[in-house]
Amino acid sequence: MYKTLLYAAAVLAASASLPSHASQLTAQEMRWLRAAAPVLAYSKSIALPVDIIVQPKAPAGAVPLAMGFDKGRCKLVLSMRGNPEAEKVLADIPADKQALLIEAMAAHELAHCWRYAQGEWHLLPAGFVETGHETSHDPELLAAAKAMRDTRREEGFADLVALAWIQRTQPGEYARVHDWLRGVRATVAVPGSGHDTRAWVKLAGNGRQFDSRLSPFEAADALWREGLLH
């Protein structure tokens, strides 16, 4: 699946949560992984099958942090080397506040892993069906539209999990993270595209909507379902 890997390793002890051969990591990669460490430790505690992948050279257009899947395992992929986009998402954030947002991004990616591990990737929750009927003379356009809807739903769920994670672990920082995420999603190039999660982010304006007694995935579920109705 990934042909240009530097290495892949399972998440190690919760105190470190870094790949093996960590001495080969760049300072930037170490900084991001340290910020993501609480999320990675949590993934280990609930036995999610997460490996860390570091790209020796970022493919064109790659985002700095992404989740992939291969042979039943989740792959948290860092694509930072030679990637001008690696810090763009944090460009206007003070250095002492960036770790918080990296942690939220890691929680977002972990939500994708959880959906995959549950066997629910791209599936609607029980009781939901798609309504309406699209038509086109081009079947490829119909397939692309469906793929975009599938992606948007998964991204909406992941955004809510990221917010539920922050409410659970650092509730005093919730407003800061929500404002940042709202700003990121407000710049979506194409309304209705795969990363247009504004409906879900708007529903989560107040972190008290998340029950911190639940897992972040369970806490996000009710708002996710509400957003699907819109």
Short mmCIF file of C-alpha atoms in Angstrom, two decimals, residues 15-156:
data_model
loop_
_atom_site.label_atom_id
_atom_site.label_comp_id
_atom_site.label_asym_id
_atom_site.label_seq_id
_atom_site.Cartn_x
_atom_site.Cartn_y
_atom_site.Cartn_z
CA SER A 15 5.01 7.40 27.94
CA ALA A 16 6.77 7.63 24.59
CA SER A 17 4.32 6.51 21.89
CA LEU A 18 7.05 6.84 19.27
CA PRO A 19 8.10 4.47 16.50
CA SER A 20 11.20 2.31 16.78
CA HIS A 21 14.38 3.90 15.40
CA ALA A 22 13.10 7.22 16.76
CA SER A 23 16.60 8.66 16.39
CA GLN A 24 15.94 8.73 12.64
CA LEU A 25 13.03 11.12 13.05
CA THR A 26 13.38 14.80 12.28
CA ALA A 27 12.79 17.39 15.00
CA GLN A 28 9.50 18.29 13.33
CA GLU A 29 8.31 14.68 13.30
CA MET A 30 9.31 14.22 16.94
CA ARG A 31 7.40 17.37 17.90
CA TRP A 32 4.22 16.17 16.20
CA LEU A 33 4.45 12.67 17.65
CA ARG A 34 5.07 13.98 21.16
CA ALA A 35 1.98 16.18 20.82
CA ALA A 36 0.00 13.17 19.59
CA ALA A 37 1.32 10.91 22.37
CA PRO A 38 -1.82 11.05 24.59
CA VAL A 39 -3.97 9.96 21.65
CA LEU A 40 -1.53 7.22 20.66
CA ALA A 41 -1.40 5.98 24.26
CA TYR A 42 -5.20 5.86 24.31
CA SER A 43 -5.24 3.88 21.07
CA LYS A 44 -2.97 1.33 22.68
CA SER A 45 -5.11 1.14 25.82
CA ILE A 46 -8.17 0.19 23.76
CA ALA A 47 -6.18 -2.16 21.50
CA LEU A 48 -6.67 -0.32 18.24
CA PRO A 49 -4.21 -1.70 15.66
CA VAL A 50 -2.22 1.47 14.93
CA ASP A 51 1.20 1.55 13.26
CA ILE A 52 3.21 4.72 12.71
CA ILE A 53 4.48 5.36 9.20
CA VAL A 54 7.03 8.03 8.29
CA GLN A 55 7.40 8.93 4.66
CA PRO A 56 11.04 9.59 3.64
CA LYS A 57 9.65 12.08 1.11
CA ALA A 58 6.15 13.46 1.11
CA PRO A 59 4.13 12.74 -2.04
CA ALA A 60 2.84 15.78 -3.87
CA GLY A 61 -0.26 17.21 -2.23
CA ALA A 62 0.03 15.05 0.89
CA VAL A 63 -1.37 16.31 4.18
CA PRO A 64 1.09 16.16 7.09
CA LEU A 65 -0.94 13.64 9.11
CA ALA A 66 -3.30 11.03 7.69
CA MET A 67 -4.74 7.62 8.47
CA GLY A 68 -4.55 4.73 6.06
CA PHE A 69 -5.47 1.07 6.28
CA ASP A 70 -3.57 -2.01 5.19
CA LYS A 71 -4.14 -5.70 5.93
CA GLY A 72 -6.44 -5.07 8.86
CA ARG A 73 -4.27 -2.44 10.53
CA CYS A 74 -4.44 1.33 10.74
CA LYS A 75 -1.47 3.35 9.49
CA LEU A 76 -0.89 6.80 10.96
CA VAL A 77 1.16 8.40 8.19
CA LEU A 78 3.45 11.40 8.68
CA SER A 79 4.28 13.14 5.39
CA MET A 80 6.44 16.07 6.43
CA ARG A 81 9.77 15.82 4.67
CA GLY A 82 9.85 18.20 1.76
CA ASN A 83 6.20 19.06 2.33
CA PRO A 84 5.44 22.81 2.26
CA GLU A 85 1.98 22.07 3.65
CA ALA A 86 3.35 20.44 6.81
CA GLU A 87 3.05 23.52 8.99
CA LYS A 88 0.61 25.56 6.94
CA VAL A 89 -2.34 24.43 9.04
CA LEU A 90 -0.57 25.85 12.11
CA ALA A 91 0.92 28.92 10.47
CA ASP A 92 -1.09 31.46 12.47
CA ILE A 93 -0.99 29.57 15.78
CA PRO A 94 1.42 30.61 18.57
CA ALA A 95 4.12 27.99 19.08
CA ASP A 96 3.00 27.20 22.64
CA LYS A 97 -0.54 26.39 21.43
CA GLN A 98 0.34 24.17 18.49
CA ALA A 99 0.67 20.91 20.45
CA LEU A 100 -2.97 21.16 21.49
CA LEU A 101 -4.10 21.34 17.88
CA ILE A 102 -1.79 18.53 16.78
CA GLU A 103 -3.34 16.40 19.52
CA ALA A 104 -6.80 17.23 18.18
CA MET A 105 -5.68 16.30 14.66
CA ALA A 106 -4.37 12.97 15.96
CA ALA A 107 -7.73 12.31 17.64
CA HIS A 108 -9.44 13.07 14.33
CA GLU A 109 -7.28 10.47 12.59
CA LEU A 110 -7.85 7.94 15.37
CA ALA A 111 -11.58 8.25 14.73
CA HIS A 112 -10.98 6.98 11.20
CA CYS A 113 -9.10 4.00 12.62
CA TRP A 114 -11.90 3.25 15.06
CA ARG A 115 -14.53 3.30 12.32
CA TYR A 116 -12.38 0.99 10.24
CA ALA A 117 -11.72 -1.39 13.14
CA GLN A 118 -15.45 -1.52 13.91
CA GLY A 119 -16.17 -2.57 10.33
CA GLU A 120 -18.27 0.57 9.82
CA TRP A 121 -16.13 2.49 7.35
CA HIS A 122 -18.41 4.41 4.95
CA LEU A 123 -21.51 2.84 6.50
CA LEU A 124 -24.47 4.81 7.77
CA PRO A 125 -25.60 4.09 11.34
CA ALA A 126 -28.50 1.73 11.90
CA GLY A 127 -31.81 3.30 10.98
CA PHE A 128 -30.35 5.72 8.41
CA VAL A 129 -30.75 5.45 4.65
CA GLU A 130 -29.83 7.84 1.87
CA THR A 131 -32.78 9.65 0.34
CA GLY A 132 -33.12 11.42 -2.96
CA HIS A 133 -31.99 10.26 -6.37
CA GLU A 134 -29.11 11.60 -8.44
CA THR A 135 -28.98 11.19 -12.17
CA SER A 136 -26.20 11.62 -14.67
CA HIS A 137 -25.28 10.33 -18.10
CA ASP A 138 -21.80 9.69 -16.71
CA PRO A 139 -21.63 6.82 -14.17
CA GLU A 140 -18.21 8.03 -13.07
CA LEU A 141 -19.75 11.29 -11.87
CA LEU A 142 -22.34 9.40 -9.85
CA ALA A 143 -19.61 7.27 -8.30
CA ALA A 144 -17.57 10.37 -7.48
CA ALA A 145 -20.58 12.05 -5.85
CA LYS A 146 -21.20 9.01 -3.67
CA ALA A 147 -17.52 8.84 -2.70
CA MET A 148 -17.66 12.50 -1.71
CA ARG A 149 -20.70 11.91 0.50
CA ASP A 150 -19.05 8.90 2.10
CA THR A 151 -15.91 10.92 2.80
CA ARG A 152 -17.86 13.89 4.18
CA ARG A 153 -19.69 11.69 6.66
CA GLU A 154 -16.45 10.12 7.88
CA GLU A 155 -14.78 13.52 8.18
CA GLY A 156 -17.75 14.86 10.11
#
